[in-house]
Short mmCIF file of C-alpha atoms in Angstrom, two decimals:
data_model
loop_
_atom_site.label_atom_id
_atom_site.label_comp_id
_atom_site.label_asym_id
_atom_site.label_seq_id
_atom_site.Cartn_x
_atom_site.Cartn_y
_atom_site.Cartn_z
CA MET R 20 150.89 114.03 201.70
CA TRP R 21 150.21 116.36 198.80
CA THR R 22 148.24 113.76 196.93
CA PHE R 23 146.06 113.51 200.03
CA PHE R 24 145.30 117.22 199.92
CA HIS R 25 144.70 116.96 196.22
CA LYS R 26 142.20 114.16 196.77
CA LEU R 27 140.56 116.10 199.58
CA GLY R 28 139.62 118.71 197.04
CA SER R 29 137.98 116.15 194.80
CA PRO R 30 134.21 115.90 195.43
CA PRO R 31 133.66 112.33 194.12
CA TRP R 32 136.55 111.04 196.22
CA LEU R 33 135.30 112.85 199.32
CA TYR R 34 131.78 111.58 198.70
CA SER R 35 132.82 107.95 198.44
CA ILE R 36 135.32 107.97 201.33
CA SER R 37 132.82 109.71 203.62
CA GLY R 38 130.25 107.07 202.66
CA THR R 39 132.65 104.33 203.75
CA ILE R 40 133.45 106.13 207.00
CA LEU R 41 129.77 106.65 207.78
CA ARG R 42 128.97 102.98 207.24
CA TRP R 43 131.23 102.19 210.20
CA LEU R 44 131.11 105.28 212.31
CA LEU R 45 127.35 105.76 212.40
CA PRO R 46 126.46 102.36 213.98
CA ILE R 47 129.36 102.68 216.46
CA THR R 48 128.18 106.15 217.39
CA LEU R 49 124.60 105.06 217.98
CA VAL R 50 125.69 102.10 220.14
CA ALA R 51 128.05 104.29 222.18
CA LEU R 52 125.32 106.90 222.62
CA ALA R 53 122.77 104.30 223.76
CA ALA R 54 125.28 102.67 226.11
CA GLY R 55 126.29 106.01 227.59
CA ILE R 56 122.68 107.07 228.15
CA VAL R 57 121.73 103.79 229.86
CA TRP R 58 124.91 103.88 231.95
CA GLY R 59 124.42 107.47 233.02
CA LEU R 60 120.70 107.19 233.69
CA LEU R 61 120.48 103.82 235.42
CA PHE R 62 123.86 102.54 236.56
CA THR R 63 125.48 105.47 238.34
CA ALA R 64 124.86 106.57 241.91
CA PRO R 65 123.16 109.95 242.38
CA ASP R 66 125.22 112.99 243.29
CA PHE R 67 125.39 113.43 247.06
CA ARG R 68 124.34 117.06 246.86
CA GLN R 69 122.22 117.34 243.71
CA GLY R 70 120.53 113.93 243.82
CA ASN R 71 119.29 112.47 240.57
CA SER R 72 118.99 115.75 238.68
CA TYR R 73 122.75 115.62 238.10
CA ARG R 74 122.14 112.84 235.53
CA ILE R 75 121.50 115.63 233.04
CA ILE R 76 125.29 116.11 233.07
CA TYR R 77 125.66 113.19 230.66
CA ILE R 78 124.00 115.13 227.87
CA HIS R 79 124.56 118.72 228.99
CA VAL R 80 128.36 118.64 229.19
CA PRO R 81 128.96 116.60 225.99
CA ALA R 82 126.62 118.86 224.01
CA ALA R 83 128.35 121.99 225.31
CA VAL R 84 131.87 120.61 224.78
CA VAL R 85 131.19 119.53 221.21
CA ALA R 86 129.27 122.73 220.43
CA LEU R 87 132.46 124.63 221.28
CA ALA R 88 134.73 122.22 219.39
CA GLY R 89 132.40 122.47 216.41
CA TYR R 90 132.89 126.21 216.40
CA TYR R 91 136.64 125.72 216.02
CA VAL R 92 136.02 123.40 213.07
CA MET R 93 133.68 125.94 211.49
CA ALA R 94 136.03 128.90 212.01
CA ILE R 95 139.10 127.01 210.79
CA ALA R 96 137.21 125.78 207.73
CA GLY R 97 136.09 129.37 207.17
CA ALA R 98 139.68 130.61 207.39
CA ILE R 99 140.88 127.97 204.93
CA SER R 100 138.16 128.84 202.44
CA LEU R 101 138.98 132.55 202.78
CA ILE R 102 142.76 132.17 202.42
CA TRP R 103 143.16 129.30 199.97
CA LYS R 104 139.72 129.44 198.32
CA MET R 105 139.29 125.74 198.94
CA LYS R 106 135.74 124.75 198.00
CA MET R 107 135.59 121.77 200.35
CA ALA R 108 136.41 124.03 203.30
CA ASP R 109 133.43 126.18 202.39
CA VAL R 110 131.24 123.06 202.24
CA ALA R 111 132.56 121.96 205.66
CA MET R 112 131.94 125.37 207.18
CA LYS R 113 128.37 125.46 205.97
CA ALA R 114 127.82 121.89 207.21
CA CYS R 115 129.02 122.76 210.74
CA ALA R 116 126.59 125.58 211.44
CA PRO R 117 123.27 123.70 211.89
CA ILE R 118 124.93 120.94 213.96
CA GLY R 119 126.60 123.48 216.22
CA ALA R 120 123.34 125.35 216.61
CA ALA R 121 121.50 122.15 217.57
CA LEU R 122 124.16 121.16 220.12
CA THR R 123 124.25 124.63 221.65
CA PHE R 124 120.47 124.53 221.84
CA ILE R 125 120.66 121.16 223.66
CA ALA R 126 123.25 122.53 226.09
CA LEU R 127 121.11 125.57 226.86
CA VAL R 128 117.81 123.70 227.21
CA THR R 129 119.22 120.86 229.35
CA GLY R 130 121.12 123.41 231.42
CA SER R 131 117.91 125.32 231.95
CA ILE R 132 116.04 122.16 233.01
CA TRP R 133 118.94 121.24 235.28
CA GLY R 134 118.93 124.72 236.78
CA LYS R 135 115.34 124.52 237.98
CA PRO R 136 115.79 121.83 240.69
CA THR R 137 119.41 122.81 241.42
CA TRP R 138 119.46 126.62 241.43
CA GLY R 139 115.71 127.14 241.74
CA THR R 140 115.46 129.03 238.46
CA TRP R 141 115.19 128.19 234.76
CA TRP R 142 117.38 131.02 233.61
CA VAL R 143 119.90 133.52 234.90
CA TRP R 144 121.85 136.07 232.90
CA ASP R 145 125.12 134.66 234.08
CA ALA R 146 128.29 134.96 232.03
CA ARG R 147 128.53 131.32 230.97
CA ILE R 148 124.88 131.07 229.93
CA THR R 149 124.87 134.42 228.15
CA SER R 150 128.03 133.62 226.20
CA MET R 151 126.53 130.26 225.21
CA LEU R 152 123.42 132.09 224.00
CA ILE R 153 125.69 134.29 221.89
CA LEU R 154 127.27 131.11 220.50
CA LEU R 155 123.81 129.92 219.47
CA PHE R 156 123.15 133.23 217.70
CA LEU R 157 126.53 133.02 215.94
CA TYR R 158 125.69 129.56 214.61
CA LEU R 159 122.20 130.65 213.57
CA GLY R 160 123.74 133.79 212.08
CA VAL R 161 125.95 131.71 209.80
CA VAL R 162 122.96 129.59 208.72
CA ALA R 163 120.84 132.68 208.02
CA LEU R 164 123.65 134.59 206.30
CA TYR R 165 124.22 131.68 203.94
CA GLU R 166 120.58 131.69 202.93
CA ALA R 167 120.49 135.47 202.59
CA TYR R 168 122.85 135.61 199.61
CA ASP R 169 122.01 134.47 196.10
CA ASN R 170 125.68 134.42 195.20
CA LYS R 171 127.08 131.40 197.05
CA GLU R 172 130.67 132.61 196.83
CA ALA R 173 129.83 135.90 198.49
CA ALA R 174 127.74 134.03 201.06
CA GLY R 175 130.70 131.78 201.89
CA LYS R 176 132.99 134.78 202.36
CA ALA R 177 130.55 136.61 204.62
CA CYS R 178 129.97 133.49 206.73
CA ALA R 179 133.71 132.85 207.05
CA VAL R 180 134.27 136.39 208.26
CA LEU R 181 131.37 136.11 210.71
CA SER R 182 132.62 132.83 212.14
CA LEU R 183 136.17 134.20 212.51
CA VAL R 184 134.96 137.33 214.26
CA GLY R 185 132.82 135.14 216.51
CA MET R 186 135.96 133.35 217.71
CA VAL R 187 136.40 136.06 220.37
CA ASN R 188 133.40 134.52 222.12
CA ILE R 189 135.10 131.14 222.61
CA PRO R 190 137.70 132.06 225.27
CA ILE R 191 134.98 134.06 227.01
CA ILE R 192 132.84 130.92 227.28
CA TYR R 193 135.77 128.90 228.62
CA LYS R 194 136.87 131.45 231.15
CA SER R 195 133.45 132.80 232.14
CA VAL R 196 133.07 130.43 235.13
CA ASP R 197 136.46 131.54 236.48
CA TRP R 198 136.31 135.25 235.68
CA TRP R 199 132.84 135.91 237.00
CA TYR R 200 131.51 134.44 240.18
CA SER R 201 128.22 132.91 239.18
CA LEU R 202 125.76 130.08 239.68
CA HIS R 203 127.37 127.92 237.03
CA GLN R 204 129.92 125.56 238.52
CA PRO R 205 133.51 125.52 237.22
CA ALA R 206 134.77 122.68 235.04
CA SER R 207 134.92 119.30 236.83
CA ILE R 208 137.23 117.62 234.33
CA LYS R 209 140.75 118.93 233.94
CA PHE R 210 143.54 117.76 231.73
CA THR R 211 146.08 119.06 234.21
CA GLY R 212 145.63 118.16 237.85
CA GLU R 213 142.99 116.22 239.68
CA SER R 214 139.46 116.13 238.29
CA SER R 215 136.82 116.95 240.87
CA ILE R 216 134.51 114.18 239.71
CA ASP R 217 134.35 110.59 240.91
CA PRO R 218 135.62 107.96 238.42
CA SER R 219 132.26 106.15 238.53
CA MET R 220 130.68 109.32 237.10
CA LEU R 221 133.68 110.30 234.97
CA TYR R 222 133.78 107.21 232.75
CA PRO R 223 130.19 107.36 231.49
CA LEU R 224 130.68 111.10 230.98
CA LEU R 225 133.82 110.51 228.89
CA LEU R 226 131.94 107.88 226.89
CA MET R 227 129.14 110.36 226.20
CA ILE R 228 131.60 113.10 225.21
CA SER R 229 133.27 110.69 222.76
CA ALA R 230 129.87 109.64 221.41
CA PHE R 231 128.89 113.29 220.86
CA TYR R 232 132.18 113.96 219.05
CA ALA R 233 131.51 110.94 216.83
CA LEU R 234 127.94 112.10 216.27
CA PHE R 235 129.20 115.54 215.26
CA THR R 236 131.56 113.90 212.76
CA CYS R 237 128.73 111.78 211.32
CA CYS R 238 126.39 114.73 210.95
CA LEU R 239 129.18 116.85 209.47
CA LEU R 240 129.92 114.22 206.82
CA MET R 241 126.23 113.70 206.05
CA ASN R 242 125.62 117.43 205.65
CA MET R 243 128.72 117.74 203.47
CA ARG R 244 127.58 114.87 201.24
CA ALA R 245 124.18 116.42 200.66
CA GLU R 246 125.78 119.80 199.98
CA LEU R 247 128.26 118.24 197.55
CA LEU R 248 125.47 116.59 195.58
CA GLU R 249 123.60 119.85 195.31
CA ARG R 250 126.64 121.84 194.18
CA GLU R 251 127.86 119.18 191.77
CA ALA R 252 124.45 118.33 190.31
CA ARG R 253 125.64 119.17 186.78
CA THR R 254 128.63 116.84 186.86
CA ASN R 255 128.85 113.32 185.51
CA TRP R 256 129.54 111.54 188.76
CA VAL R 257 126.47 112.97 190.50
CA GLN R 258 124.23 112.26 187.51
CA ARG R 259 125.48 108.69 187.40
CA LEU R 260 124.76 108.40 191.12
CA ALA R 261 121.27 109.83 190.63
CA LYS R 262 120.52 107.22 187.98
CA GLN R 263 121.66 104.46 190.32
CA GLU R 264 120.13 105.61 193.58
CA GLY R 265 117.51 108.16 192.64
CA ARG R 266 114.82 105.58 192.07
CA SER R 267 114.90 103.79 195.41
CA MET P 21 121.58 99.08 238.47
CA TYR P 22 121.01 101.88 240.92
CA PHE P 23 117.19 101.89 240.91
CA ASP P 24 115.16 98.95 242.16
CA SER P 25 111.87 99.43 240.29
CA LEU P 26 110.47 100.99 237.14
CA GLY P 27 108.59 103.49 239.29
CA ALA P 28 111.83 104.58 240.93
CA ILE P 29 113.44 105.00 237.52
CA LEU P 30 110.61 107.24 236.34
CA HIS P 31 110.34 109.18 239.60
CA MET P 32 114.05 109.60 240.40
CA ASP P 33 113.27 110.97 243.85
CA GLY P 34 111.28 113.85 242.44
CA HIS P 35 113.76 114.77 239.70
CA GLY P 36 112.32 112.38 237.13
CA SER P 37 110.37 114.96 235.16
CA TYR P 38 113.46 117.17 234.79
CA VAL P 39 115.83 114.38 233.84
CA TRP P 40 113.48 112.62 231.44
CA SER P 41 112.33 115.78 229.67
CA ALA P 42 115.97 116.83 229.19
CA TYR P 43 116.84 113.46 227.68
CA LEU P 44 113.71 113.39 225.53
CA ILE P 45 114.38 116.83 224.04
CA THR P 46 118.01 115.88 223.40
CA LEU P 47 117.06 112.67 221.62
CA ILE P 48 114.51 114.45 219.43
CA VAL P 49 117.06 117.09 218.39
CA LEU P 50 119.76 114.47 217.72
CA ALA P 51 117.37 112.35 215.66
CA MET P 52 116.52 115.41 213.57
CA LEU P 53 120.23 116.14 213.08
CA LEU P 54 120.66 112.68 211.59
CA LEU P 55 117.44 112.48 209.58
CA VAL P 56 117.43 115.89 207.90
CA PRO P 57 120.65 115.47 205.83
CA ARG P 58 119.69 111.90 204.92
CA ARG P 59 116.31 113.04 203.62
CA ARG P 60 117.89 115.99 201.79
CA GLN P 61 120.40 113.71 200.08
CA ARG P 62 117.69 111.33 198.94
CA ARG P 63 115.52 114.18 197.68
CA ILE P 64 118.37 115.68 195.64
CA LEU P 65 119.16 112.34 193.97
CA GLN P 66 115.50 111.61 193.23
CA GLN P 67 114.88 115.06 191.75
CA LEU P 68 117.98 114.80 189.61
CA ASP P 69 117.04 111.34 188.41
CA GLY P 70 113.57 112.60 187.43
CA GLU P 71 115.07 115.55 185.61
CA LEU P 72 117.51 113.37 183.69
CA ARG P 73 114.78 110.96 182.63
CA ARG P 74 112.51 113.74 181.46
CA ARG P 75 115.34 115.19 179.39
CA GLN P 76 116.07 111.84 177.81
CA GLY P 77 112.39 111.45 177.01
CA THR P 78 112.26 107.78 177.98
CA PRO P 79 108.78 106.58 178.89
CA MET P 80 108.43 105.55 182.52
CA ALA P 81 107.04 102.10 181.71
CA LEU P 82 109.99 101.14 179.53
CA ASP P 83 112.40 102.55 182.04
CA GLU P 84 111.09 100.44 184.87
CA GLU P 85 112.15 97.25 183.13
CA SER P 86 115.75 98.18 182.51
#
């Protein structure tokens, strides 16, 4: 167990193991994503109340779910880098921010497009949507804060603090549809009790959620690898790698 | 398959433009998420390789053969 943690702190080991993982995970992810999209778009019946517009659910919900999960990853990585000064945690935290921002952006944009035929409006200042917008700003804030500092160690600390403070937003997002009566519908999938969604719609949705989780993992690893190369550019293993692969 | 023609797939009973634009935007963003780090990684390695070669002072022509 301890040797595992020791290895986790070693950049060349992390770089090579993540390369192996990506070689498998990336093709699987893309196939699952394609299958889920085709399934959701073409092979499910339309919703009896919303018609075909509901098909946006297959990208809207996965993007939102993983955007939230990604925030946990970012905040936990931030906490680890603050407490134990683990460099890899700092790399992971920085790698999370742009992915989370992109997923939150997708959730907001698809939600807005979905809202037009369903609610009759592109945008309302409802609690769920507003708290998601705050999530987007938190992610973008971490990205911007990182770039604002010349000293990368200070930048990492500031970003970790920001992401931890931003954690208060997460339960608000979860609970917003229950606390405030609004246009946004409550969650259809529940771990406890009956889900209020038909199995024929649930399975493609679960596939898409899994695919988005896998996609997040792929992007996280890819961002971390690029970041590792940049930070370790003066070390032997990166220079050897550059000689091998830099020419292609 | 739920739809019976390509036209029906595109139209989706009037919701086609919403559904397809949402999917299109999503795919563009996801593609960018995957391509940006890949390009960054390649750029870093290429720059570093160029730097190392310049420091060694090896002529490009000789280097190509090795």
